[in-house]
Coordinates of C-alpha atoms and ligand atoms in Angstrom, one line a residue:
M1 CA 10.2 -46.6 -1.8
T2 CA 7.5 -46.2 0.8
V3 CA 4.1 -45.6 -0.7
H4 CA 2.2 -43.2 1.6
K5 CA -1.5 -43.7 1.7
V6 CA -2.2 -40.0 1.4
M7 CA 0.0 -37.0 0.9
I8 CA -1.4 -33.5 1.5
L9 CA 0.2 -30.6 -0.4
G10 CA -0.1 -27.3 1.6
T11 CA -0.7 -26.3 5.2
G12 CA -3.5 -23.7 5.1
P13 CA -6.8 -24.3 6.8
A14 CA -7.8 -26.8 4.0
G15 CA -4.7 -28.9 4.2
L16 CA -4.5 -29.0 7.9
T17 CA -8.2 -29.9 8.4
A18 CA -7.7 -32.7 5.8
A19 CA -4.7 -33.7 7.8
V20 CA -6.7 -33.9 11.1
Y21 CA -9.4 -36.0 9.4
A22 CA -7.0 -38.3 7.5
A23 CA -4.9 -38.8 10.6
R24 CA -7.9 -39.7 12.7
A25 CA -8.8 -42.2 10.0
N26 CA -5.4 -43.9 10.5
L27 CA -4.2 -42.9 7.0
H28 CA -0.9 -41.5 8.4
P29 CA -0.9 -38.5 6.1
V30 CA 2.3 -36.9 5.1
I31 CA 2.0 -33.1 4.6
I32 CA 4.3 -31.0 2.6
E33 CA 4.4 -27.6 4.2
G34 CA 4.9 -25.4 1.1
N35 CA 6.3 -22.0 0.6
E36 CA 4.1 -20.2 3.1
P37 CA 3.5 -22.7 6.0
G38 CA 0.1 -21.9 7.5
G39 CA -1.0 -20.2 4.3
Q40 CA -2.6 -16.7 4.0
L41 CA -3.8 -16.6 7.6
T42 CA -0.3 -16.2 8.8
L43 CA -0.3 -12.9 7.0
T44 CA -3.2 -11.6 9.0
T45 CA -3.4 -10.5 12.6
E46 CA -6.6 -11.2 14.4
V47 CA -9.2 -13.7 13.0
E48 CA -12.6 -12.9 14.4
N49 CA -14.8 -14.9 12.1
F50 CA -13.5 -18.4 12.7
P51 CA -16.2 -20.2 14.7
G52 CA -15.2 -21.3 18.2
F53 CA -13.2 -18.3 19.2
P54 CA -15.5 -15.7 20.8
D55 CA -12.6 -13.4 21.6
G56 CA -10.9 -13.9 18.2
I57 CA -7.6 -15.6 17.7
L58 CA -4.3 -14.5 15.9
G59 CA -4.0 -16.0 12.5
P60 CA -0.6 -17.7 13.1
E61 CA -1.9 -19.1 16.4
L62 CA -4.9 -20.6 14.7
M63 CA -2.7 -22.3 12.1
D64 CA -0.3 -23.5 14.8
N65 CA -3.2 -25.0 16.7
M66 CA -4.5 -26.8 13.6
R67 CA -1.1 -28.2 13.0
K68 CA -0.7 -29.5 16.6
Q69 CA -4.1 -31.1 16.3
A70 CA -3.1 -33.0 13.2
E71 CA 0.3 -34.0 14.8
R72 CA -1.5 -35.3 17.8
F73 CA -3.3 -37.9 15.6
G74 CA -0.1 -39.0 13.8
A75 CA 0.2 -36.6 10.8
S76 CA 3.8 -36.0 9.8
F77 CA 5.2 -32.8 8.1
V78 CA 7.9 -32.3 5.5
N79 CA 9.5 -28.9 5.4
G80 CA 9.7 -27.9 1.7
W81 CA 7.8 -27.0 -1.4
V82 CA 6.4 -29.1 -4.2
S83 CA 8.6 -28.7 -7.2
G84 CA 6.8 -31.2 -9.4
V85 CA 4.3 -34.1 -9.5
D86 CA 3.7 -37.1 -11.8
L87 CA 0.0 -37.9 -11.8
S88 CA 0.1 -40.1 -14.9
K89 CA 0.3 -43.3 -13.0
R90 CA -0.4 -44.6 -9.5
P91 CA 1.3 -44.4 -7.0
F92 CA 1.7 -40.7 -7.7
T93 CA 5.1 -39.2 -7.4
V94 CA 5.7 -35.9 -5.6
K95 CA 9.0 -34.1 -5.9
V96 CA 10.0 -31.8 -3.0
N97 CA 12.6 -29.1 -3.2
E98 CA 13.6 -30.4 -6.6
V99 CA 15.5 -33.4 -5.1
D100 CA 13.4 -35.5 -2.7
E101 CA 10.9 -37.9 -4.2
Y102 CA 7.8 -39.3 -2.4
Q103 CA 5.2 -41.8 -3.6
A104 CA 1.5 -41.7 -2.6
A105 CA -1.6 -43.8 -3.3
S106 CA -3.7 -40.6 -3.1
L107 CA -3.1 -36.9 -3.0
I108 CA -4.9 -34.0 -1.5
I109 CA -4.0 -30.7 -3.2
S110 CA -4.5 -27.7 -0.9
T111 CA -1.8 -25.3 -2.1
G112 CA -4.1 -22.3 -1.9
A113 CA -4.1 -19.1 -3.8
S114 CA -2.0 -16.0 -3.3
A115 CA -3.3 -12.5 -3.4
K116 CA -1.6 -10.6 -6.1
M117 CA 0.4 -7.7 -4.6
L118 CA 1.4 -4.3 -6.1
G119 CA 5.1 -4.8 -5.5
I120 CA 5.5 -1.2 -4.3
T121 CA 7.7 0.2 -1.5
G122 CA 6.3 -0.2 2.0
E123 CA 3.6 -2.7 0.9
T124 CA 5.1 -5.9 2.4
E125 CA 6.4 -4.2 5.6
M126 CA 2.9 -2.8 6.4
I127 CA 0.9 -6.1 5.9
G128 CA -1.1 -6.5 9.1
R129 CA -0.4 -2.8 10.0
G130 CA -2.8 -1.2 7.6
V131 CA -2.1 -3.1 4.4
S132 CA -4.6 -6.0 3.8
T133 CA -5.7 -8.2 1.0
C134 CA -8.9 -9.3 2.7
A135 CA -11.8 -6.9 3.6
T136 CA -13.8 -9.7 5.1
C137 CA -10.9 -10.6 7.5
D138 CA -9.7 -7.1 8.4
G139 CA -12.5 -4.6 7.6
F140 CA -13.8 -4.6 11.1
F141 CA -10.5 -3.1 12.3
F142 CA -11.2 0.0 10.2
R143 CA -14.4 1.1 11.9
N144 CA -14.9 4.8 11.2
K145 CA -11.5 5.1 9.5
K146 CA -10.5 6.1 6.0
V147 CA -9.5 3.3 3.7
L148 CA -8.4 2.9 0.1
V149 CA -9.1 -0.1 -2.1
V150 CA -6.7 -0.6 -5.0
G151 CA -8.1 -2.3 -8.2
G152 CA -10.8 -1.8 -10.8
G153 CA -12.2 -5.4 -11.0
D154 CA -15.1 -7.1 -9.3
S155 CA -13.0 -7.9 -6.2
A156 CA -12.2 -4.2 -5.7
M157 CA -15.9 -3.3 -6.0
E158 CA -16.9 -6.0 -3.6
E159 CA -14.2 -5.2 -1.1
A160 CA -15.1 -1.5 -1.2
T161 CA -18.8 -2.2 -0.8
F162 CA -18.1 -4.4 2.2
L163 CA -15.7 -1.9 3.7
S164 CA -18.3 0.9 3.5
K165 CA -20.2 -0.9 6.2
H166 CA -17.4 -0.3 8.7
A167 CA -15.2 2.5 7.4
A168 CA -16.0 6.2 7.5
E169 CA -14.8 6.7 3.9
V170 CA -13.7 4.3 1.2
T171 CA -11.8 5.4 -2.0
I172 CA -11.4 3.1 -4.9
V173 CA -7.9 3.7 -6.5
H174 CA -7.6 2.4 -10.0
R175 CA -4.8 2.8 -12.6
R176 CA -7.2 3.5 -15.5
T177 CA -10.3 5.6 -16.1
E178 CA -12.4 2.5 -17.2
L179 CA -13.2 -0.1 -14.7
R180 CA -12.8 -3.8 -15.4
A181 CA -15.6 -4.7 -13.0
S182 CA -19.0 -6.0 -14.2
K183 CA -21.7 -3.2 -14.7
V184 CA -23.8 -4.4 -11.7
M185 CA -20.9 -4.3 -9.3
Q186 CA -19.7 -0.9 -10.6
E187 CA -23.2 0.5 -10.2
R188 CA -23.4 -0.7 -6.7
A189 CA -20.2 1.0 -5.8
H190 CA -21.1 4.2 -7.7
N191 CA -24.5 4.4 -5.8
N192 CA -22.8 4.0 -2.4
P193 CA -22.5 7.4 -0.8
K194 CA -19.5 6.3 1.3
I195 CA -17.4 5.4 -1.8
S196 CA -15.3 7.9 -3.7
W197 CA -12.9 7.4 -6.6
A198 CA -9.3 8.1 -7.5
L199 CA -9.0 7.1 -11.1
N200 CA -6.2 7.1 -13.6
V201 CA -3.6 7.0 -10.8
A202 CA -0.8 4.4 -10.4
P203 CA 0.2 3.3 -6.8
V204 CA 3.8 4.3 -6.1
S205 CA 4.5 3.6 -2.4
V206 CA 2.7 2.8 0.9
Q207 CA 3.2 5.7 3.3
S208 CA 3.5 5.0 7.0
N209 CA 4.7 6.5 10.3
G210 CA 6.8 3.3 10.9
K211 CA 4.0 1.7 12.9
R212 CA 0.8 2.1 10.9
V213 CA -0.2 3.1 7.3
T214 CA -0.8 6.8 6.8
G215 CA -1.6 6.8 3.1
L216 CA -0.7 5.8 -0.4
E217 CA 1.5 7.8 -2.8
V218 CA 0.2 7.6 -6.3
K219 CA 1.2 9.0 -9.7
D220 CA -1.5 10.9 -11.6
N221 CA -1.3 9.4 -15.1
A222 CA -2.7 12.6 -16.7
S223 CA -0.5 15.2 -15.0
G224 CA 2.5 12.9 -14.3
E225 CA 2.6 14.3 -10.8
N226 CA 2.7 12.3 -7.5
R227 CA 0.4 12.9 -4.6
V228 CA -0.5 11.2 -1.4
L229 CA -3.9 9.8 -0.7
V230 CA -4.2 10.0 3.1
A231 CA -5.7 6.9 4.7
D232 CA -5.5 4.5 7.6
G233 CA -5.7 1.4 5.5
V234 CA -4.8 0.2 2.0
F235 CA -6.7 -2.9 0.7
V236 CA -5.1 -4.5 -2.3
A237 CA -7.7 -6.1 -4.4
I238 CA -6.1 -6.8 -7.8
G239 CA -6.9 -10.5 -8.0
H240 CA -5.6 -13.9 -6.8
Q241 CA -3.5 -16.5 -8.4
P242 CA -4.1 -20.1 -7.5
N243 CA -0.9 -22.0 -6.7
T244 CA -1.1 -24.6 -9.5
R245 CA 1.8 -23.9 -11.8
F246 CA 3.3 -27.3 -10.9
L247 CA 0.1 -29.0 -12.1
Q248 CA -0.1 -27.6 -15.6
G249 CA -0.9 -30.3 -18.1
M250 CA -1.5 -32.8 -15.3
L251 CA -5.0 -31.9 -14.0
D252 CA -8.0 -30.1 -15.4
L253 CA -7.7 -26.4 -14.5
D254 CA -9.9 -23.5 -15.4
A255 CA -8.7 -20.5 -17.5
I256 CA -7.2 -18.8 -14.5
G257 CA -5.6 -21.9 -13.1
Y258 CA -8.1 -23.0 -10.4
I259 CA -8.5 -26.8 -10.1
R260 CA -11.8 -28.0 -11.4
T261 CA -13.5 -30.4 -8.9
R262 CA -16.4 -32.7 -9.6
G263 CA -20.0 -32.3 -8.5
V264 CA -20.2 -31.7 -4.7
T265 CA -17.0 -33.7 -4.1
T266 CA -13.4 -32.7 -4.0
A267 CA -12.5 -35.2 -6.8
T268 CA -10.4 -33.8 -9.7
S269 CA -10.0 -35.0 -13.3
V270 CA -7.5 -37.6 -12.0
A271 CA -8.8 -40.5 -9.9
G272 CA -7.1 -40.5 -6.5
V273 CA -6.3 -36.8 -6.6
F274 CA -8.5 -34.5 -4.6
A275 CA -8.4 -30.7 -4.2
C276 CA -9.7 -28.4 -1.4
G277 CA -9.5 -24.8 -0.3
D278 CA -8.7 -21.7 -2.2
V279 CA -6.8 -23.7 -4.9
M280 CA -10.2 -24.9 -6.2
D281 CA -12.5 -22.1 -4.9
P282 CA -12.3 -18.7 -6.6
H283 CA -15.6 -17.7 -5.0
Y284 CA -15.8 -18.0 -1.2
R285 CA -12.1 -17.9 -0.1
Q286 CA -12.7 -18.0 3.6
A287 CA -10.7 -19.9 6.2
V288 CA -13.8 -21.7 7.4
T289 CA -15.0 -22.7 3.9
A290 CA -11.4 -23.9 3.1
A291 CA -11.4 -26.0 6.4
G292 CA -14.8 -27.4 5.4
S293 CA -13.6 -28.5 2.0
G294 CA -10.4 -30.0 3.6
C295 CA -12.7 -32.2 5.7
K296 CA -14.6 -33.3 2.6
A297 CA -11.3 -34.1 0.8
A298 CA -10.1 -36.4 3.6
L299 CA -13.5 -38.2 3.7
D300 CA -13.3 -38.5 -0.1
V301 CA -9.8 -40.0 0.1
E302 CA -10.9 -42.4 2.8
K303 CA -13.7 -43.7 0.6
F304 CA -11.4 -43.8 -2.5
L305 CA -8.8 -45.9 -0.7
E306 CA -11.4 -48.3 0.7
G307 CA -12.5 -48.7 -2.8
S308 CA -16.0 -48.2 -1.5
A309 CA -16.8 -45.0 -3.3
T310 CA -20.3 -45.0 -4.7
L311 CA -19.2 -42.2 -7.1
D312 CA -17.4 -42.6 -10.4
W313 CA -14.7 -40.1 -9.6
S314 CA -13.6 -39.7 -13.2
T315 CA -16.9 -38.8 -14.8
S316 CA -19.2 -37.0 -12.3
S317 CA -20.1 -33.5 -13.4
S318 CA -18.1 -30.4 -12.4
I319 CA -19.4 -27.5 -10.3
H320 CA -17.1 -25.2 -12.4
A321 CA -18.3 -23.6 -15.6
Ligands
LIG1 P1 -9.5 -8.8 -12.2 O1 -10.8 -8.9 -12.8 O2 -8.3 -9.4 -12.9 O3 -9.2 -7.3 -11.8 C1 -8.0 -6.9 -11.3 C2 -7.9 -5.4 -11.2 O4 -6.7 -5.0 -10.6 C3 -8.0 -4.8 -12.6 O5 -8.8 -3.6 -12.6 C4 -6.5 -4.4 -12.8 O6 -6.3 -3.2 -13.6 C5 -6.0 -4.1 -11.5 N1 -4.6 -4.4 -11.3 C6 -3.9 -5.6 -11.6 N2 -2.6 -5.5 -11.4 C7 -2.4 -4.2 -10.9 C8 -1.3 -3.5 -10.5 N3 -0.1 -4.1 -10.5 N4 -1.4 -2.2 -10.1 C9 -2.6 -1.6 -10.1 N5 -3.8 -2.3 -10.5 C10 -3.7 -3.6 -10.9 O7 -9.5 -9.6 -10.7 P2 -10.7 -9.7 -9.7 O8 -11.3 -8.4 -9.5 O9 -10.1 -10.3 -8.5 O10 -11.7 -10.7 -10.4 C11 -11.2 -12.0 -10.8 C12 -12.4 -12.8 -11.2 O11 -13.3 -13.1 -10.1 C13 -13.3 -12.0 -12.2 O12 -13.8 -13.0 -13.2 C14 -14.4 -11.5 -11.4 O13 -15.6 -11.3 -12.2 C15 -14.6 -12.6 -10.4 N6 -15.2 -12.0 -9.1 C16 -16.5 -12.0 -9.0 C17 -17.1 -11.5 -7.9 C18 -18.6 -11.5 -7.8 O14 -19.2 -11.7 -8.7 N7 -19.1 -11.3 -6.6 C19 -16.3 -10.9 -6.9 C20 -14.9 -10.9 -7.0 C21 -14.4 -11.5 -8.2 P3 -6.7 -3.1 -15.2 O15 -8.2 -3.1 -15.3 O16 -6.0 -1.9 -15.6 O17 -6.0 -4.4 -15.8

């Protein structure tokens, strides 16, 4: 069986940037596209904060460009999802679609994280048309509008506080009366005159006029009655889940499932396996930070394969708690 020099798992900004760098280093990377080719940016409309595009660029177009750029330098893509890996010995084995097996001398894991969704009627259909999971990406489009932020954790407080800079009104919608968020983040939201609260209500359905969101139907847990909170946007901020289920027991993960990386590098607990992007970053989660860490992963792989790494990949300290 062919042993590829490097395989990259995932095609978000991290994986595709790693692919561009690895391909330009003549490592002939093979990239497994994954379940959501292009990653979370394909779920958004316009991206205005990726440097180099003064007029903005559509998320899917940006990802398509990155892919073409990687292909131009010789990267090849496999359509499928990773159903399992064996990291216990090198070369590593990667199983795709539960049937096809590949072998690789090194791996870059960039499988990303998925925003948790509410799973209510109208939610998926209205993504990009008023439903969003990223205030930093989409907040600007809600200037002087009325928005709702669903969730009671730090993410919801942070998204609401960010949105208050653009929107006319922000309402935090939470299913209980107590918030899960840290005191400091709660206080910041409570002290913000633009933020109001709809507590002890459970989201039931996203309301729309067919084209855009018009509100959120909620059930009042105290009265048992349903009502509609009128709004132009619904930001779902109920947490993210790193896509690492297939790595359980193989790599050092934190309590939530994010891959722990070592020091300032992208090295993981297994020598020859590197991680970049949202799958190892619960904090920044931006396309540009993911792309930056993809670059780092490819440079780390190159050094690792040359055997010229000055770093002991297996023992350097972790940036994670
Ligand atoms: P989280 O702490 O797990 O909070 C998720 C919130 O969403 C909870 O309030 C939960 O309600 C609610 N929720 C979950 N599923 C729901 C559903 N199906 N319907 C309605 N509501 C639902 O997630 P997070 O806020 O993303 O934070 C994750 C971690 O990142 C935390 O450790 C947090 O401290 C950290 N973080 C830190 C910062 C910062 O410091 N700047 C910013 C963001 C995140 P219940 O409370 O009822 O369970």
